[in-house]
PDB file of C-alpha atoms and ligand atoms in Angstrom:
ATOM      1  CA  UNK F 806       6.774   6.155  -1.933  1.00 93.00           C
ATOM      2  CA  UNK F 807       3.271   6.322  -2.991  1.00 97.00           C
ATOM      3  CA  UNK F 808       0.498   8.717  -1.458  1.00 98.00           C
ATOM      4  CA  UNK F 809      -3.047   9.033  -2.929  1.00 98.00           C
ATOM      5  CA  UNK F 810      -5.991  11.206  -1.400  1.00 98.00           C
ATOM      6  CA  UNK F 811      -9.378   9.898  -1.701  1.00 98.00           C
ATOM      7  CA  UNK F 812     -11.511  12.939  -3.088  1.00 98.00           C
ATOM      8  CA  UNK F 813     -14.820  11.283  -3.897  1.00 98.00           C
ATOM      9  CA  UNK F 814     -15.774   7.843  -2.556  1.00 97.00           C
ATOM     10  CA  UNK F 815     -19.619   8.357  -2.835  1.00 97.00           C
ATOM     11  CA  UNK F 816     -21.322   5.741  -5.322  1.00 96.00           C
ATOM     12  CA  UNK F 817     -23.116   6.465  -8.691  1.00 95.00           C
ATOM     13  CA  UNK F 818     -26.622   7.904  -6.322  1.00 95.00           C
ATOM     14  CA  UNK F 819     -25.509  11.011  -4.982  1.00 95.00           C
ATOM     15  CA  UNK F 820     -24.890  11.179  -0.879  1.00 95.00           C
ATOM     16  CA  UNK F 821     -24.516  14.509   0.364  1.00 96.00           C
ATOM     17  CA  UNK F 822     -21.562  13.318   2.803  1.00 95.00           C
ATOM     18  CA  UNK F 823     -19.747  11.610   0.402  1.00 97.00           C
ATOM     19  CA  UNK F 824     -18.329  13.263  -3.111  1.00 97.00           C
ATOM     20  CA  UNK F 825     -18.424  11.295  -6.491  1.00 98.00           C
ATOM     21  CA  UNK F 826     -15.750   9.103  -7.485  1.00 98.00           C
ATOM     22  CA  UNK F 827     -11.978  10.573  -8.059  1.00 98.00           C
ATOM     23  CA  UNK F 828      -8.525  10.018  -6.248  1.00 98.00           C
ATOM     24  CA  UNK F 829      -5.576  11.906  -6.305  1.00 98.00           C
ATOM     25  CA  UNK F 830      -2.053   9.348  -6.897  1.00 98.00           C
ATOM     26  CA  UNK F 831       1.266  11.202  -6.514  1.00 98.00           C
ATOM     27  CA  UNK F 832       3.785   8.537  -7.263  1.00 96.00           C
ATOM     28  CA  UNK F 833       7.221   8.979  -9.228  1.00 91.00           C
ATOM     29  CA  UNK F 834       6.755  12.867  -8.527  1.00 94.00           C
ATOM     30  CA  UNK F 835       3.874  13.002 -10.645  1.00 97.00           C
ATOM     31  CA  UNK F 836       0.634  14.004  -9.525  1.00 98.00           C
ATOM     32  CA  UNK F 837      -1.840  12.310 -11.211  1.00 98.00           C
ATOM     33  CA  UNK F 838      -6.309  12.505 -11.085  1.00 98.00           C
ATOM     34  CA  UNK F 839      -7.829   9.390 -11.400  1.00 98.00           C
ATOM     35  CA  UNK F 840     -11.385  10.085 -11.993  1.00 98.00           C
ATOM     36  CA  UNK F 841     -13.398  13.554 -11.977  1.00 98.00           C
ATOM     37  CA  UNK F 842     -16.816  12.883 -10.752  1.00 98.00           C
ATOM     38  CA  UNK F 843     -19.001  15.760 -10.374  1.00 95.00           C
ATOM     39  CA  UNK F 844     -17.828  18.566  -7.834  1.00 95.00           C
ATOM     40  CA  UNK F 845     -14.331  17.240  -8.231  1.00 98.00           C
ATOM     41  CA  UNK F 846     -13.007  21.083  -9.082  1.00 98.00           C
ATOM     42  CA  UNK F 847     -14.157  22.136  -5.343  1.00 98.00           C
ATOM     43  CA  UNK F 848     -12.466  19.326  -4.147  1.00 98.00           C
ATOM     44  CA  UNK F 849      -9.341  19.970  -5.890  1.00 98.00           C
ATOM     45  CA  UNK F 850      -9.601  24.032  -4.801  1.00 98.00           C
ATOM     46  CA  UNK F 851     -10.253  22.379  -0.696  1.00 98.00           C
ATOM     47  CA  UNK F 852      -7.105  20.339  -1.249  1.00 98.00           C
ATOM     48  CA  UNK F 853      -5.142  23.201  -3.068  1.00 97.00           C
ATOM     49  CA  UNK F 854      -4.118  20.978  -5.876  1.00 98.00           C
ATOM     50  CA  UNK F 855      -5.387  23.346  -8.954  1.00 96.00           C
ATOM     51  CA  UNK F 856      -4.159  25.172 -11.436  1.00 97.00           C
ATOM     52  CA  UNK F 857      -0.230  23.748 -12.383  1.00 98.00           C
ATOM     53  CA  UNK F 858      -0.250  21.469  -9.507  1.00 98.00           C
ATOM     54  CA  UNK F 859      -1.956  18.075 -12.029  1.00 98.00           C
ATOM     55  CA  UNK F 860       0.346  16.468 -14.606  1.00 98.00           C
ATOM     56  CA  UNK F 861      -2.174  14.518 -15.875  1.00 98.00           C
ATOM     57  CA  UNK F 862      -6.397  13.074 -15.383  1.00 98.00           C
ATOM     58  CA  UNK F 863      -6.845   9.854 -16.513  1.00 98.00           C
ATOM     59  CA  UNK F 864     -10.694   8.564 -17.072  1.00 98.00           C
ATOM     60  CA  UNK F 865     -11.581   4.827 -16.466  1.00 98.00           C
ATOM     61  CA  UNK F 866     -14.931   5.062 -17.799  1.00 98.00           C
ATOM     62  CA  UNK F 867     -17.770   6.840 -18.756  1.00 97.00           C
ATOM     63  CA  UNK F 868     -20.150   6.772 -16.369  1.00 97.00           C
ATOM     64  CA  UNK F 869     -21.421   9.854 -15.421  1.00 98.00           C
ATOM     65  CA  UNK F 870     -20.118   9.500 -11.420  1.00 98.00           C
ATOM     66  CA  UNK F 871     -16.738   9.105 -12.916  1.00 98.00           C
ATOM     67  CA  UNK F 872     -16.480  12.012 -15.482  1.00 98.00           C
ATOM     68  CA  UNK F 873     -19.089  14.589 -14.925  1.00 98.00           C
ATOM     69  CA  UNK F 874     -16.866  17.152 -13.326  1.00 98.00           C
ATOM     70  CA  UNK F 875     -14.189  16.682 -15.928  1.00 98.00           C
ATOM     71  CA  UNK F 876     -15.791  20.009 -17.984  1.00 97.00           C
ATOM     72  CA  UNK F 877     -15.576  21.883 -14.494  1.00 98.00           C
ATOM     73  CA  UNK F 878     -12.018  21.282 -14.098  1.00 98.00           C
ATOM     74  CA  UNK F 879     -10.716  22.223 -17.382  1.00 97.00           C
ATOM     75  CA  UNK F 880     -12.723  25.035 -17.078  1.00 97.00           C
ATOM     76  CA  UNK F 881     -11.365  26.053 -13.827  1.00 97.00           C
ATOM     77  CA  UNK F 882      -7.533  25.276 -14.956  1.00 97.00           C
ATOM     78  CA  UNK F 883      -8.110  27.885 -18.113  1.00 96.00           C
ATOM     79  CA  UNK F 884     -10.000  30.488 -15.879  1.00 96.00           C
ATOM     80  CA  UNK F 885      -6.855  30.080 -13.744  1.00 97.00           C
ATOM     81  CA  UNK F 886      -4.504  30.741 -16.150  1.00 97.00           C
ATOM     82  CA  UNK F 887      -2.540  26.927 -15.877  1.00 98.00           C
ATOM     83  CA  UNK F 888       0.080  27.002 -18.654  1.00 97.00           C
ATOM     84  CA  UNK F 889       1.744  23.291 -17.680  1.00 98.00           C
ATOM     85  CA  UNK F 890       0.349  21.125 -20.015  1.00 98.00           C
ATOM     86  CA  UNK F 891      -2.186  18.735 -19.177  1.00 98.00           C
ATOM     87  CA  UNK F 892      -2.605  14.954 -20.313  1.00 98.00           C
ATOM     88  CA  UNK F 893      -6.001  13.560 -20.543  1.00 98.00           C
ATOM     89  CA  UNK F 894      -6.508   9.833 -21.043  1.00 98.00           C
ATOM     90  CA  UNK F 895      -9.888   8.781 -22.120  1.00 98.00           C
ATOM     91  CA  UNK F 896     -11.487   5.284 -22.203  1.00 98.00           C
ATOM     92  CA  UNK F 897     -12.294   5.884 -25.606  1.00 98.00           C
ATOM     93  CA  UNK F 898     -13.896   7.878 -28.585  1.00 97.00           C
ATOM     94  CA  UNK F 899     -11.561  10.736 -27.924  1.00 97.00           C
ATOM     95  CA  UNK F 900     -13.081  13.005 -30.820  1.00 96.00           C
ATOM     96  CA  UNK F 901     -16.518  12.404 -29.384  1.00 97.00           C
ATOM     97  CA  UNK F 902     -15.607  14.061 -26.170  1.00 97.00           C
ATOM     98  CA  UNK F 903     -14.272  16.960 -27.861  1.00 97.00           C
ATOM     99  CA  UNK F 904     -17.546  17.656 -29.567  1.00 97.00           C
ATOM    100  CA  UNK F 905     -18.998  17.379 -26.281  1.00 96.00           C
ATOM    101  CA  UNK F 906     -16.249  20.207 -24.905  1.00 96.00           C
ATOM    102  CA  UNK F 907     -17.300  22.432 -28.145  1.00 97.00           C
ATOM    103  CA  UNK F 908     -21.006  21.999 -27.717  1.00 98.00           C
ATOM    104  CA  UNK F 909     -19.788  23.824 -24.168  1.00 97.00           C
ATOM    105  CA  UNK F 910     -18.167  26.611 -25.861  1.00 96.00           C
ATOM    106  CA  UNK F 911     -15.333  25.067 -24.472  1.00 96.00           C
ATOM    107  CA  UNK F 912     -12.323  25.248 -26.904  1.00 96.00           C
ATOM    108  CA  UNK F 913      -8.847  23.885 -26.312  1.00 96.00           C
ATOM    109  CA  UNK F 914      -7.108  26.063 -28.410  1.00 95.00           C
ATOM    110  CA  UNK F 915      -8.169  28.850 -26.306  1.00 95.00           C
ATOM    111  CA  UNK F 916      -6.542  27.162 -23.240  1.00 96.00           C
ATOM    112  CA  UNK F 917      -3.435  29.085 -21.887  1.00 96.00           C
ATOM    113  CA  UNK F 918      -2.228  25.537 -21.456  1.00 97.00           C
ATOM    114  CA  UNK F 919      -1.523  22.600 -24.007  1.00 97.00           C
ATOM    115  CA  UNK F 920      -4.491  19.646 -23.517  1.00 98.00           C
ATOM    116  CA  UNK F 921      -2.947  16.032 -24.699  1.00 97.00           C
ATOM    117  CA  UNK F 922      -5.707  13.739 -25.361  1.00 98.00           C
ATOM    118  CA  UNK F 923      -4.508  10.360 -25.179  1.00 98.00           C
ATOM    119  CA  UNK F 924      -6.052   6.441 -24.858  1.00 98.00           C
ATOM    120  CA  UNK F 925      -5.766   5.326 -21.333  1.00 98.00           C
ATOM    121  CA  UNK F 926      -4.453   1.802 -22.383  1.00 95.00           C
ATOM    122  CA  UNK F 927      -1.458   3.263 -23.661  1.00 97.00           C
ATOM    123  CA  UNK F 928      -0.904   5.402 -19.909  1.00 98.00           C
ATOM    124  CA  UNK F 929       2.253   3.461 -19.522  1.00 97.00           C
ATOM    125  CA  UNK F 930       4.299   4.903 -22.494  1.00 97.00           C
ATOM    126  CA  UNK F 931       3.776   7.749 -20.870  1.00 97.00           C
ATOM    127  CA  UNK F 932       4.116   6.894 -17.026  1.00 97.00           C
ATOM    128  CA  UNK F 933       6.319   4.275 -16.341  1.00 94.00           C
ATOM    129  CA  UNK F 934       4.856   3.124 -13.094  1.00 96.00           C
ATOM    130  CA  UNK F 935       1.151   3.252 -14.277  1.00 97.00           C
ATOM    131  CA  UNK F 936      -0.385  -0.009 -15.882  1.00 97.00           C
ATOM    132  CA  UNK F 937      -4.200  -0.042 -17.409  1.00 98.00           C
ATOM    133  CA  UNK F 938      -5.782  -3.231 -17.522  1.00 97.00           C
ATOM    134  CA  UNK F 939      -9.518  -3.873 -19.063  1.00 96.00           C
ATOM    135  CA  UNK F 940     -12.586  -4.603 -16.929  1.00 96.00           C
ATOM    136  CA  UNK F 941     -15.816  -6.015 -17.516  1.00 92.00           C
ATOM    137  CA  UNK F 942     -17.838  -3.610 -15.815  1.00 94.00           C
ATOM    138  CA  UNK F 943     -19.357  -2.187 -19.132  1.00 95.00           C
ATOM    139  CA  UNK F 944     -19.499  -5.667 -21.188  1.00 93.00           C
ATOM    140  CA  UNK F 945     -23.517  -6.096 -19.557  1.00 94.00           C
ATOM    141  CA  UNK F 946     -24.371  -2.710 -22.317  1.00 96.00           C
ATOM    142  CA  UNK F 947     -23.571  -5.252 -25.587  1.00 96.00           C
ATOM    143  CA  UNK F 948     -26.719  -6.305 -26.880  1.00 97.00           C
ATOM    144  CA  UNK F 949     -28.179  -3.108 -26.168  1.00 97.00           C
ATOM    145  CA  UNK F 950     -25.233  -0.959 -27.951  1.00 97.00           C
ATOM    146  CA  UNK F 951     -25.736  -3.759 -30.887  1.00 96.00           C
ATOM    147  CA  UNK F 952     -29.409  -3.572 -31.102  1.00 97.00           C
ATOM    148  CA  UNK F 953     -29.419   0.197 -31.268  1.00 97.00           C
ATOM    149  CA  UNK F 954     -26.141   0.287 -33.528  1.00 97.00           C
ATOM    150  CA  UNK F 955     -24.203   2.920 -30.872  1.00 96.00           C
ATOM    151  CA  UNK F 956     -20.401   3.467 -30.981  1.00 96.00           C
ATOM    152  CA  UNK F 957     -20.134   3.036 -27.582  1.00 96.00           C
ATOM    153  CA  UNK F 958     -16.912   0.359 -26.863  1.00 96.00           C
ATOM    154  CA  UNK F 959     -17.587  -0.308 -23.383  1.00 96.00           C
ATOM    155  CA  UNK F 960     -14.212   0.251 -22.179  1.00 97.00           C
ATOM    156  CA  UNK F 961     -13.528   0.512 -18.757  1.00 97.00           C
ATOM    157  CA  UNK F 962     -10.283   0.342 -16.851  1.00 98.00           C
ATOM    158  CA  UNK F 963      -8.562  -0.738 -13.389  1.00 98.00           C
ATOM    159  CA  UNK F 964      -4.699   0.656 -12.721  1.00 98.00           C
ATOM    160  CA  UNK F 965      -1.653  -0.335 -10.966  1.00 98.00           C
ATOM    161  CA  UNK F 966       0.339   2.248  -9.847  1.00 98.00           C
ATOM    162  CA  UNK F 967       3.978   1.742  -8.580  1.00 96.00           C
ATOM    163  CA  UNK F 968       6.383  -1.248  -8.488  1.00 94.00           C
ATOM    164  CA  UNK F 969       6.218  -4.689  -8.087  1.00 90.00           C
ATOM    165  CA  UNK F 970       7.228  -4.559  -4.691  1.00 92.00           C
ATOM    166  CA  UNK F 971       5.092  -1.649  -3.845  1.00 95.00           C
ATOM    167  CA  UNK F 972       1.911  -1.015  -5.497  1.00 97.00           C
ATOM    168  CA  UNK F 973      -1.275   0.441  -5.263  1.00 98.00           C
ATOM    169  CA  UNK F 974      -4.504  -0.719  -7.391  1.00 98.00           C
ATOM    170  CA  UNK F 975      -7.407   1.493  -8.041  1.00 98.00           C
ATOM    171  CA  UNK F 976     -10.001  -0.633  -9.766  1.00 97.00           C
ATOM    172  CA  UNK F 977     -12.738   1.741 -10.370  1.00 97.00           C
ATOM    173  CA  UNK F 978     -16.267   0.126 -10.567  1.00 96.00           C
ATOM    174  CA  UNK F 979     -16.388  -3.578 -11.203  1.00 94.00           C
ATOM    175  CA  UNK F 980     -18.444  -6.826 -11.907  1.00 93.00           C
ATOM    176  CA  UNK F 981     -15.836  -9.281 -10.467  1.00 93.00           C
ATOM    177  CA  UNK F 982     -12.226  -9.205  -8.847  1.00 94.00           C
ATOM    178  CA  UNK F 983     -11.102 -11.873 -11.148  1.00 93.00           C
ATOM    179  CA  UNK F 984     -11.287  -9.964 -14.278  1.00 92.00           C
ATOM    180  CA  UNK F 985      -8.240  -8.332 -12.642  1.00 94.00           C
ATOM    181  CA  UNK F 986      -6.683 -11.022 -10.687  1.00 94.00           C
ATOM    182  CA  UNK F 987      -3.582 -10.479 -12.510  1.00 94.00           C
ATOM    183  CA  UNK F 988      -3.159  -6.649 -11.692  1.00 96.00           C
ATOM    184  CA  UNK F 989      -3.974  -7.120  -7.994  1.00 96.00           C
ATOM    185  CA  UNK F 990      -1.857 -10.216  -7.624  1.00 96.00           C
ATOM    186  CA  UNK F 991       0.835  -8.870  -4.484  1.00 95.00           C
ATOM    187  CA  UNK F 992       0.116  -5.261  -4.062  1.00 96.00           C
ATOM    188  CA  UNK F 993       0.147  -3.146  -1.185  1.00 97.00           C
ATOM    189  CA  UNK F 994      -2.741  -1.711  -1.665  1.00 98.00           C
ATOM    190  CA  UNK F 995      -6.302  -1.688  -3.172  1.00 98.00           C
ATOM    191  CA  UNK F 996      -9.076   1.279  -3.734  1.00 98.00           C
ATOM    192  CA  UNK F 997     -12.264  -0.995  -4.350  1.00 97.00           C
ATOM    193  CA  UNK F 998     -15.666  -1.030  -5.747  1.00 97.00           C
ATOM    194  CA  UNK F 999     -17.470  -2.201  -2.715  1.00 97.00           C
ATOM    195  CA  UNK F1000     -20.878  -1.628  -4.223  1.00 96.00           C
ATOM    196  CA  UNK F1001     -21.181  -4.060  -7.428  1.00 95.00           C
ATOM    197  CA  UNK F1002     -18.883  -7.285  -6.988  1.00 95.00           C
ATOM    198  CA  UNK F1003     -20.744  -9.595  -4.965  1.00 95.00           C
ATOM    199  CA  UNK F1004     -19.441 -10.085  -1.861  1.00 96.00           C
ATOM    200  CA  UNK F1005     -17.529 -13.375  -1.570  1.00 95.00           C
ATOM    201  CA  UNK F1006     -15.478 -11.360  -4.669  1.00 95.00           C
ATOM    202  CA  UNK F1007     -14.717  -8.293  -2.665  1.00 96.00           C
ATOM    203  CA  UNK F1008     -13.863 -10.650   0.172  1.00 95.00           C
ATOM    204  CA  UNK F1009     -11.559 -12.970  -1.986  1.00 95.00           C
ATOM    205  CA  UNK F1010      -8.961  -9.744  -2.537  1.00 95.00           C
ATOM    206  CA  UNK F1011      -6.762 -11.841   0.651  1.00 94.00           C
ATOM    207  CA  UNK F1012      -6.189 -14.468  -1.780  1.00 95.00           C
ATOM    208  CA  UNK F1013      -4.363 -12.004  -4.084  1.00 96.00           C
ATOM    209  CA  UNK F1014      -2.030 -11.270  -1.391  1.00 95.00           C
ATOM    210  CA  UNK F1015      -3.117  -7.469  -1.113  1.00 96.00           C
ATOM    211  CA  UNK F1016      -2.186  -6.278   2.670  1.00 95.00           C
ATOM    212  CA  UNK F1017      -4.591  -3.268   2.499  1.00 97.00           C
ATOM    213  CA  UNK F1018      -8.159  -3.310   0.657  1.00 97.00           C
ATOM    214  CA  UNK F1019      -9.917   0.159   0.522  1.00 98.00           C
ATOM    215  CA  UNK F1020     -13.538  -0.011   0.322  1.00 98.00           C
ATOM    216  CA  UNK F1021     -15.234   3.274  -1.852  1.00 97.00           C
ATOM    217  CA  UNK F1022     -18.069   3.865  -4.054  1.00 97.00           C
ATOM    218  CA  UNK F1023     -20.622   3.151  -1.588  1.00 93.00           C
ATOM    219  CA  UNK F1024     -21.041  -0.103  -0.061  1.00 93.00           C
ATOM    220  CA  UNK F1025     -23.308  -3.385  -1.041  1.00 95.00           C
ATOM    221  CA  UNK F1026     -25.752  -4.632   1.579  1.00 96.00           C
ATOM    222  CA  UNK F1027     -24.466  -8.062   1.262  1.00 96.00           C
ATOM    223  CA  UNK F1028     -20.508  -7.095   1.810  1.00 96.00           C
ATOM    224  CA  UNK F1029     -22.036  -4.520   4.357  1.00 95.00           C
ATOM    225  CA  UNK F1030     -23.697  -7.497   6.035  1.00 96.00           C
ATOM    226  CA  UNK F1031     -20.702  -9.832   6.202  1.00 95.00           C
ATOM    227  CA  UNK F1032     -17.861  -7.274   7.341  1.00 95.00           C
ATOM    228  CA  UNK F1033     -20.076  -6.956  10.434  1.00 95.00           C
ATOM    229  CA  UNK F1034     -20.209 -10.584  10.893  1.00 95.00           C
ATOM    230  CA  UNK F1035     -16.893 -11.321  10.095  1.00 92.00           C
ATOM    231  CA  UNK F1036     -14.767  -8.157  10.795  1.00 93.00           C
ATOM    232  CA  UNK F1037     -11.389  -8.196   9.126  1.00 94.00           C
ATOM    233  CA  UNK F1038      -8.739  -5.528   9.758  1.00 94.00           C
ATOM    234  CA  UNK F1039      -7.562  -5.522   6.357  1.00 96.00           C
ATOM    235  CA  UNK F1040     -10.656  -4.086   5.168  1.00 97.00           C
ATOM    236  CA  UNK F1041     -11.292  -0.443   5.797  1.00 96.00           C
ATOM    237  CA  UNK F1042     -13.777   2.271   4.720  1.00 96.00           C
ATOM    238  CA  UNK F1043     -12.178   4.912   2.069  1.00 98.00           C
ATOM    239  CA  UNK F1044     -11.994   8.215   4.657  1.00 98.00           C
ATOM    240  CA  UNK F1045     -12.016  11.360   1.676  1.00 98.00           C
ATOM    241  CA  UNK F1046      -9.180  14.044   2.143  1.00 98.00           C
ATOM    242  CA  UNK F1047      -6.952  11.577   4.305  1.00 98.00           C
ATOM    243  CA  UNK F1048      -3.504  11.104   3.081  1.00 98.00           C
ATOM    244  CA  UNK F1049      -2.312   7.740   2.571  1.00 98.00           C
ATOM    245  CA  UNK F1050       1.039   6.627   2.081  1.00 97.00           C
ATOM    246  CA  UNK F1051       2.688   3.014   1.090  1.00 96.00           C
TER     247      UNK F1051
HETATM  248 ZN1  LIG B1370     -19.322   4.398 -10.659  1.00 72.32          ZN
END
């Protein structure tokens, strides 16, 4: 069995009812953090699930809505004296975000507890019943990262989490469902992006055979628009701090 918590389902503009973008997957026994938008410590401290209770956060991308309170928590799980160790898969430049912990007076060594930075496309050498596949939703930055000759890789990630009989999909942020048709293709479940795809791609998930689409990050006007016109039960509205199980 699979359950996952929704702790943040606002979009990138802050809402003050709705917290940035993370969700909580146990699956396999492990307890894994997908995401750490900001004010995802005091979510984790509502939902007891701090200090030794995380096996591992995984980051799709960099946006700040998806890793701003990442700094927070690894701040709160040294103040709270975790000694588990603690994977952390990043999209990419690994060293580059451990400057940015330094410039923070932040220093892993210090840590009662052992931080693993690892690539997230690797995730399943390390948990079996987690995939990563690629997205486009960062490709629209390359003439800009070219023109200004930045490092960025625009690497951004969906995940499959389960079996193939029973699966869930969180896709973090998105241009199009096709990019991932492949990783959606029969699962349970799937966490969406309801604010970029355009709407007839959000609305195409069906075809995948997915029994259960999630809507979070906010909502387009468009999809808004056409739900209400054309309700479908298997859409719902992410609800944050309900358990779900499949
Ligand atoms: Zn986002």
């Amino acid at each position: 069995m699979i359950q996952f918590m929704i702790l943040g389902a606002g979009p990138g503009l802050p809402m003050l009812d709705l917290h940035l973008s993370s969700v909580y997957v146990n699956s396999g026994g492990k307890n894994i953090l997908f995401d750490c938008g900001g004010g995802t410590s005091h979510q984790l401290l509502k939902y007891q699930m701090t200090k030794d209770y995380l096996d591992a956060i995984v980051i799709s991308h960099y946006h700040p809505d998806h890793v701003s309170g990442l700094l927070m928590v690894l701040q709160m799980l040294y103040l709270e004296g975790r000694t588990k160790p603690l994977q952390l898969f990043l999209p990419e430049r690994p060293a580059a975000f451990m400057d940015v912990l330094h410039l923070f007076y932040t220093f892993e060594k210090r840590f009662p507890y052992e931080l693993h930075v690892l690539p997230v496309d690797e995730i399943d050498l390390y948990f079996e019943d987690v995939v990563a596949a690629m997205t486009d939703h960062l490709s629209g930055y390359e003439n800009y990262i070219r023109e200004h000759q930045l490092l960025n890789q625009m690497k951004s990630f969906s995940f499959r989490i389960g079996t193939p009989e029973n699966s869930l999909v969180y896709t973090s942020d998105l241009s199009d469902v096709q990019c991932i048709g492949a990783l959606i293709e029969g699962c349970n479940t799937v966490i969406i992006d309801a604010l970029h795809p355009p709407a007839t791609s959000v609305l195409s998930l069906p075809d995948y055979n997915v029994q259960r689409i999630i809507l979070t990050h906010g909502m387009s006007a468009q999809l808004s628009q056409m739900l209400a016109e054309h309700p479908d039960p298997r859409f719902e509205h992410a609800v944050e701090g309900k358990v779900y199980s499949l």
